[in-house]
XYZ file of C-alpha atoms in Angstrom:
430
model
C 97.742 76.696 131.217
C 96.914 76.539 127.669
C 94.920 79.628 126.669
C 90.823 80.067 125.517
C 91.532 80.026 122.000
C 94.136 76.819 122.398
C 91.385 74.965 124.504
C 89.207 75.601 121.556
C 91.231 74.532 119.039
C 93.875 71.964 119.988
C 95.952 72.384 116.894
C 97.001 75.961 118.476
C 97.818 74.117 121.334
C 100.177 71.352 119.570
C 101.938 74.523 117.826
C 102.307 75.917 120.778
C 104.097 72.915 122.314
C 106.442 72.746 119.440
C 107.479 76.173 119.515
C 108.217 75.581 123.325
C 110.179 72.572 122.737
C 112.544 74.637 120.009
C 114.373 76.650 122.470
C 114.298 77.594 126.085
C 113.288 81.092 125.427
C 109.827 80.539 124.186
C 109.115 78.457 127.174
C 110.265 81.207 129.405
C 108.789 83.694 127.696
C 105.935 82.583 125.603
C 106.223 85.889 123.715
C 105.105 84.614 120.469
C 101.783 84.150 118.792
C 99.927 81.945 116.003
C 99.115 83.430 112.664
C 95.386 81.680 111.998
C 94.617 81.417 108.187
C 90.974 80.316 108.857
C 88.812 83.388 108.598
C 86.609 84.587 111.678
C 83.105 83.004 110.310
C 84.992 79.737 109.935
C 85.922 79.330 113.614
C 82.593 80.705 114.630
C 81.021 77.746 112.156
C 83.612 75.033 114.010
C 82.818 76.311 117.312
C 78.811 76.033 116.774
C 79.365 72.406 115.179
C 81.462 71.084 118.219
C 79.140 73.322 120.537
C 81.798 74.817 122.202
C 82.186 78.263 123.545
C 84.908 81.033 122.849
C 84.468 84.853 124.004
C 87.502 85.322 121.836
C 85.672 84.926 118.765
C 82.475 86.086 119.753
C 80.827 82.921 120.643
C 79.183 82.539 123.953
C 76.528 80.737 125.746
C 74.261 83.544 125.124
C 74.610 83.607 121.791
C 75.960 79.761 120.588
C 72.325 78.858 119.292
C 71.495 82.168 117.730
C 70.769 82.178 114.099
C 70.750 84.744 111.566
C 70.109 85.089 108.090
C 73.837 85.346 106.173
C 72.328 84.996 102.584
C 69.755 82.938 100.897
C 70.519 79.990 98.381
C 67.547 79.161 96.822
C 64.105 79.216 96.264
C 61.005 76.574 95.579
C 57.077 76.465 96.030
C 55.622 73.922 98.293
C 52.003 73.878 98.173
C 51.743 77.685 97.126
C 54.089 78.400 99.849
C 57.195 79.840 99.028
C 60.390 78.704 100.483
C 63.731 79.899 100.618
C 66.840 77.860 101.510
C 69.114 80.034 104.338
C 72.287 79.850 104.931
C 72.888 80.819 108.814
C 75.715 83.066 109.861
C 78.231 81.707 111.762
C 76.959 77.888 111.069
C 78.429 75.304 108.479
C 76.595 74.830 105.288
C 75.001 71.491 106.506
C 73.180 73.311 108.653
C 71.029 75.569 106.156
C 67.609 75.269 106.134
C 64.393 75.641 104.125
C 62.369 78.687 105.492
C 58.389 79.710 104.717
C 58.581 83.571 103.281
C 56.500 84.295 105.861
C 59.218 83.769 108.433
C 62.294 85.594 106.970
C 62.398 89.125 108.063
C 65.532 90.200 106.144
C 64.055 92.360 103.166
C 67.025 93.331 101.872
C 68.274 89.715 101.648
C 65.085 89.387 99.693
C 65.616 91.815 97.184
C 69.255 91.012 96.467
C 68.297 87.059 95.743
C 65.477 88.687 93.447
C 68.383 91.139 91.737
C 70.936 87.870 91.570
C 68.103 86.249 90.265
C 67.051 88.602 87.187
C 70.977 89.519 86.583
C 71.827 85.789 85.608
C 68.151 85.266 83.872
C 68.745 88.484 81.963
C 72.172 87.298 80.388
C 72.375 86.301 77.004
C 73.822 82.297 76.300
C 74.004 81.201 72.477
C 72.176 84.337 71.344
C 69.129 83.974 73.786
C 67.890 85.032 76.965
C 67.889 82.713 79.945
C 63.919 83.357 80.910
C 62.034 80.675 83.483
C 58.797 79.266 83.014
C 55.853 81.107 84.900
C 54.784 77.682 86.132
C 58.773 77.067 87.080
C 58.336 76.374 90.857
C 61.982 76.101 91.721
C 65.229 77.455 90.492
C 67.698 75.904 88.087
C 70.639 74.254 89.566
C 73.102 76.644 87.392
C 71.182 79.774 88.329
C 70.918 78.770 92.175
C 74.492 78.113 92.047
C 75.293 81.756 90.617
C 73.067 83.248 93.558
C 75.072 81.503 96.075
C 78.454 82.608 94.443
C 77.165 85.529 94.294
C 76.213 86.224 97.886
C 79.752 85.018 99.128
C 81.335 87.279 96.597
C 79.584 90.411 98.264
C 80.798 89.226 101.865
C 84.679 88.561 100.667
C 84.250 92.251 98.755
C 82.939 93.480 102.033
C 85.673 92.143 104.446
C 88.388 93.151 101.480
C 86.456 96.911 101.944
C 86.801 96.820 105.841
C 90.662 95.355 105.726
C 91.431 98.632 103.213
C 89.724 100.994 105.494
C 91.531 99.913 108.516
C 95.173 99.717 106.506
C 94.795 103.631 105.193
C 95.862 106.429 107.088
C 94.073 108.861 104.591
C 90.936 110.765 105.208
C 89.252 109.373 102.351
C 87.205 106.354 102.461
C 87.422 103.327 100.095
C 84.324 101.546 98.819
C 84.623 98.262 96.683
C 81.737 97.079 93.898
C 81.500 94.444 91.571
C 78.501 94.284 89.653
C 80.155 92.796 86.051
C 81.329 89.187 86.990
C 82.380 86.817 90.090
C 85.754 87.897 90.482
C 86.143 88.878 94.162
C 89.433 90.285 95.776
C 92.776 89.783 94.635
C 94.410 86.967 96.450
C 98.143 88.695 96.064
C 97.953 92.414 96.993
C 98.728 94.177 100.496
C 97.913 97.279 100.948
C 100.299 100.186 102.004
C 100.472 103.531 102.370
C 103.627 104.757 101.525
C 106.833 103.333 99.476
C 107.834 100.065 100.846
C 112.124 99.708 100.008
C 113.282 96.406 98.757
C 116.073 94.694 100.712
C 119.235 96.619 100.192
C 117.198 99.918 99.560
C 117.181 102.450 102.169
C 114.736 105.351 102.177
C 115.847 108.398 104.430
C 112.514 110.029 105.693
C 113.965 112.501 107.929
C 114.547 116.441 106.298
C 118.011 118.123 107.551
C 116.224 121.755 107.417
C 112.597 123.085 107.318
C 111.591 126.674 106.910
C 110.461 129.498 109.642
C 107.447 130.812 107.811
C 104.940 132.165 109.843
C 102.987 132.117 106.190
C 104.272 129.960 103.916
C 102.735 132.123 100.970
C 104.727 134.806 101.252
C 108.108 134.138 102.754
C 111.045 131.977 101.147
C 109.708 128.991 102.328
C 111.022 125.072 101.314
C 110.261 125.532 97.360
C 112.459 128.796 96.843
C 115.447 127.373 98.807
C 115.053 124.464 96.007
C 114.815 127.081 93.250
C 111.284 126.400 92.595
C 107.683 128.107 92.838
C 105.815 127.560 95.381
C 103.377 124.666 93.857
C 100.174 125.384 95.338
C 97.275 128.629 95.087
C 95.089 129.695 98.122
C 92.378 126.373 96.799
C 94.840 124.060 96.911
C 95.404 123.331 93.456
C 98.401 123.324 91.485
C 99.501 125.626 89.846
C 103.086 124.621 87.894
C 103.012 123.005 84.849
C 103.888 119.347 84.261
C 107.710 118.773 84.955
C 107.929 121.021 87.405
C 108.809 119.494 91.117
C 106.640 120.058 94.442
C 108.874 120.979 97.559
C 106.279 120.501 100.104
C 107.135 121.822 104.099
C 108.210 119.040 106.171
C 108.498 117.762 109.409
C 111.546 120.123 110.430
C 109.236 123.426 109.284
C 108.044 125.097 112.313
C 104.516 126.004 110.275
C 101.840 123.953 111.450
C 99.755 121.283 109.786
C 97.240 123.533 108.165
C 100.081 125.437 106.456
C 99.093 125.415 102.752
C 101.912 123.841 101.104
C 101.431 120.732 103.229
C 98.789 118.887 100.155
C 99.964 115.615 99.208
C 101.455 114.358 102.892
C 97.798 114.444 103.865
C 96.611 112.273 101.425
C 93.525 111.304 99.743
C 90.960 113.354 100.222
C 88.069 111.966 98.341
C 86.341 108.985 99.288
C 86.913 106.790 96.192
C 85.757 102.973 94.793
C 87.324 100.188 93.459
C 85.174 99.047 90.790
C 85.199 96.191 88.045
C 84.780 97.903 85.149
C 82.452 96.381 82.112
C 85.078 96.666 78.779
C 87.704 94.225 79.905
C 89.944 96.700 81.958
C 89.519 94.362 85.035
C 89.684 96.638 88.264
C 89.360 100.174 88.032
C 89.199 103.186 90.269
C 86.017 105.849 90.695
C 85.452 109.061 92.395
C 82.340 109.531 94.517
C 82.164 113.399 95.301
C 83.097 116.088 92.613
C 87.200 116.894 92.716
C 87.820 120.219 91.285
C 90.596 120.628 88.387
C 94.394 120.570 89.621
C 93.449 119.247 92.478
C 95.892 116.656 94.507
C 93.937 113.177 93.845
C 96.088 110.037 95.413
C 99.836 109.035 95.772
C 101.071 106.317 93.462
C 103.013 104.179 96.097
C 104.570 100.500 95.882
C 107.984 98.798 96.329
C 111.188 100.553 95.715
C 113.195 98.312 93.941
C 116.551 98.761 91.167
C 116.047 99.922 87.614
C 117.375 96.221 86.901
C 115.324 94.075 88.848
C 112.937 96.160 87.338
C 113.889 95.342 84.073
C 113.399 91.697 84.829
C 109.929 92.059 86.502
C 108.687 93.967 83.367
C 109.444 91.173 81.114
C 107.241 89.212 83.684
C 104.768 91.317 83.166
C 104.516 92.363 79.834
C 103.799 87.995 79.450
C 101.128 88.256 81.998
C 99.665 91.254 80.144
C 99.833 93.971 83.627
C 101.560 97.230 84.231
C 102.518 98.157 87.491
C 106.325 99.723 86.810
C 106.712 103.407 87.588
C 109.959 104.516 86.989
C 111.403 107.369 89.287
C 113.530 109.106 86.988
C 112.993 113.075 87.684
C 117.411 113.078 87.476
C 118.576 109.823 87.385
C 116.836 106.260 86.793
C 118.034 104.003 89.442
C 114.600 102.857 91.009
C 111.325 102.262 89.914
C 107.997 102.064 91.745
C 106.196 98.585 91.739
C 102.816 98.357 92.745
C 101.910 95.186 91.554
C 101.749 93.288 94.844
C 102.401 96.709 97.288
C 100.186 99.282 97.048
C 97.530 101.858 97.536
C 93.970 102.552 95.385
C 96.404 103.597 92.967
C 97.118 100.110 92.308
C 93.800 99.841 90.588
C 93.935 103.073 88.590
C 93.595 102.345 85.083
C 95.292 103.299 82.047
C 94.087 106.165 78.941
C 96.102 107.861 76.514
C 93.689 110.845 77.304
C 93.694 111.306 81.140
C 92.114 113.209 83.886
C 95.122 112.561 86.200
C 98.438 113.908 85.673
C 102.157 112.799 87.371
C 103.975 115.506 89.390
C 107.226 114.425 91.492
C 107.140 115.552 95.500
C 109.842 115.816 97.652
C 108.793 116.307 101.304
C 111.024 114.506 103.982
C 113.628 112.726 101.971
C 114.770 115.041 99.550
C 117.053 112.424 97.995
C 115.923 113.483 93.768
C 116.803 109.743 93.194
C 113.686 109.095 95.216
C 110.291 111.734 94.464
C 107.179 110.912 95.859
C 105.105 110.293 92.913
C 101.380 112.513 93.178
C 98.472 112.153 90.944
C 96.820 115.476 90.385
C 93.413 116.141 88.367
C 93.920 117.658 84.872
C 90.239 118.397 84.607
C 87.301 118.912 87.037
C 86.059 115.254 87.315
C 82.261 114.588 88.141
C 81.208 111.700 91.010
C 80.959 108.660 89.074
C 83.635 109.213 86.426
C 86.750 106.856 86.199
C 90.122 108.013 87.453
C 92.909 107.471 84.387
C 96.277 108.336 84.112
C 98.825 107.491 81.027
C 100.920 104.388 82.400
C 103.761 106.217 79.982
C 103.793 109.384 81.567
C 107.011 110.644 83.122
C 107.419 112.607 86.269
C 109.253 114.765 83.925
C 105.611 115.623 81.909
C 106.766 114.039 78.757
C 105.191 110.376 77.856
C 108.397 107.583 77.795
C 109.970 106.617 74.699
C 109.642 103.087 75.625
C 106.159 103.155 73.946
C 107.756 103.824 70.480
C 111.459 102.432 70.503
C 111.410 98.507 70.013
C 114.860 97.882 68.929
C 115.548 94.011 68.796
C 117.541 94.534 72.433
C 114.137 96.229 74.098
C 111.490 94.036 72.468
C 108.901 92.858 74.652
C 105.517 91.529 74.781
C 103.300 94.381 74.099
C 100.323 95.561 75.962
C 96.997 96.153 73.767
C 95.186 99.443 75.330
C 91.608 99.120 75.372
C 90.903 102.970 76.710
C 89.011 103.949 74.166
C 90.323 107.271 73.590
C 90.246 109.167 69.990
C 94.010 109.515 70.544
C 94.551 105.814 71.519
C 98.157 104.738 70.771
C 96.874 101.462 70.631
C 99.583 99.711 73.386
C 100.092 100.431 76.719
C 103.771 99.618 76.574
């Protein structure tokens, strides 16, 4: 019997009957499912237009004529009545109407068509100001157009917000805001949270030892049978300087999870945003609450792939004008992190050759030194508001790579103009 979603949609159904046909154990086990590539508004818009029902979806006879207000597209005066054209939620575009003022009860709707409205007015074309007529009694095309782009750029940011809230395992939460331009959320980038290996790599997550501590402060714990300090004080903040490695307690350590060297395999902390920033810099990265100085910030996590193919991706990118290689050389230089397509918030961190994040290398579970865990800590208190930075040449090690200065004819690449800002600007990112 073909299921609710295949009576639906009969395509599902036809794909169904092909994978059947393919071999005998699909049709004995049907253990298999679909992908769908059509978003959830999209069947919800087919299933209203061929008035069918599907509880799977969210569409039911209760509810297949309901209508609310998604966003508006435009506005016009009828006989000193003001109108507004609505687009319905859940119903195709050829279904929007025009609706009296009177009858819309959706004030914030309202008051974001009124910002749209005076954001695209307010911009500057050929040295002037886009301003309407006070006797205007409808809305340009163009700035019409820019409302409705607008309005389905705050929905895809909104599901792109949900999807990263649901993917990350950290406390913190992740907000997304674009108030500089139409770009809405990247089409190539899957959020993880923790290194993803590239075929042939193989990551070993699993510690042979852990300590006994009943308190990790004061007994040899995992940092002093590396030879190392103890990375953390009684605030959690660091207190080794730059270069120095972070042996955190691990899952063979019989102290618990509130044992104080346990910092970075909790994660983010901080609820944070993903912001388009106004100076060209594309995406960057916010905090929302206060972080105190030397304080554990994010994870910078992405594919684990070789030093070479790394080599050959960073020629890629150095065309395309983006940084994403990070390369994990605390004692040798055999991988490199790359976050350009696999990654966390960190993915969206942006460069400055003055920071207010530094790079520390972690070792928790896999203790392999080919492979640190690479942890963003704050150099500085930071205030709510302020962008999160971090030098894209900075080495686990502390020091900032020499690749930024040696361009001898066999390491020549494209180079990477920095647009940071800072007094001590090097000028190039790579």
């Amino acid at each position: 019997m073909p299921s609710e979603m295949e009576r639906c949609f009969p395509a599902l159904r036809l794909s169904a009957w092909i994978m059947d046909s393919l071999s005998p154990n699909f049709s004995s086990a049907r253990a298999w499912c679909v992908p769908c590539l059509v978003s959830l508004d999209t069947l919800q818009e087919l299933c209203r237009k061929e008035k069918l029902t599907c509880k799977s979806i969210g569409i039911t006879k209760r509810n297949l004529n309901n209508y609310e207000v998604e966003y508006l597209c435009d506005y016009k005066v009828v006989k000193d009545m003001e109108y507004y054209l609505v687009k319905w939620k859940g119903w195709p575009d050829s279904t929007n109407t025009w609706e009296p003022l009177q009858n819309l009860k959706c004030p914030l709707l309202l008051q974001q068509f009124s910002n749209d409205k005076h954001n695209y007015l307010s911009q500057v074309k050929k040295g002037k100001a886009i301003t309407l007529k006070e006797n205007h009694r409808a809305l340009k095309p163009a700035v019409a157009e820019y409302i409705v782009k607008k309005a389905k750029q705050r929905i895809a940011l909104q599901r792109w917000q949900d999807e990263l809230n649901r993917r990350k395992t950290h406390k913190g939460m992740i907000f997304v805001e674009n108030t500089v331009d139409l770009e809405g959320p990247p089409s190539d980038f899957y959020y993880i949270n923790e290194y993803k290996p590239a075929p042939g790599i193989s990551l070993v997550n699993e510690a042979t030892f852990g300590c006994s501590c009943r308190d990790c402060f004061f007994e040899k714990c995992c940092p002093a049978e590396a030879g190392v300090l103890l990375a953390y004080n009684k605030h959690q903040q660091i207190k080794i300087p730059p270069g120095t490695p972070i042996y955190e307690c691990n899952s063979r350590c019989q102290c618990g999870p509130d044992c104080p060297n346990r910092i970075v395999q909790k994660g983010t902390q901080y609820s944070l945003c993903i912001f388009r920033t106004s100076n060209g810099c594309g995406w960057g990265v916010k905090t929302l609450v206060k972080i105190k100085r030397m304080s554990f910030v994010m994870e910078y996590v992405g594919e684990v792939i070789t030093s070479e193919e790394a080599e050959r991706r960073g020629q890629l990118y150095d065309n395309k004008g983006i940084t994403y290689l990070f390369d994990l050389d605390y004692e040798s230089d055999e991988f490199t992190v790359d976050a350009a397509r696999y990654g966390n918030v960190s993915h969206f961190v942006n460069h400055s050759c003055d920071p207010n994040l530094q790079v520390f290398n972690v070792f928790i579970d896999n203790l392999d030194t080919r492979l640190p865990r690479i942890a963003l800590f704050s150099t500085r208190t930071i205030n709510a508001g302020e962008e999160l930075t971090f030098d894209y040449q900075m080495k686990g090690s502390g020091d900032v790579s020499s690749d930024s200065i040696d361009h001898s004819p066999a390491k020549k690449r494209a180079r990477t103009v920095c647009k940071c800002g800072a007094v001590t600007c090097r000028g190039y990112l790579n």
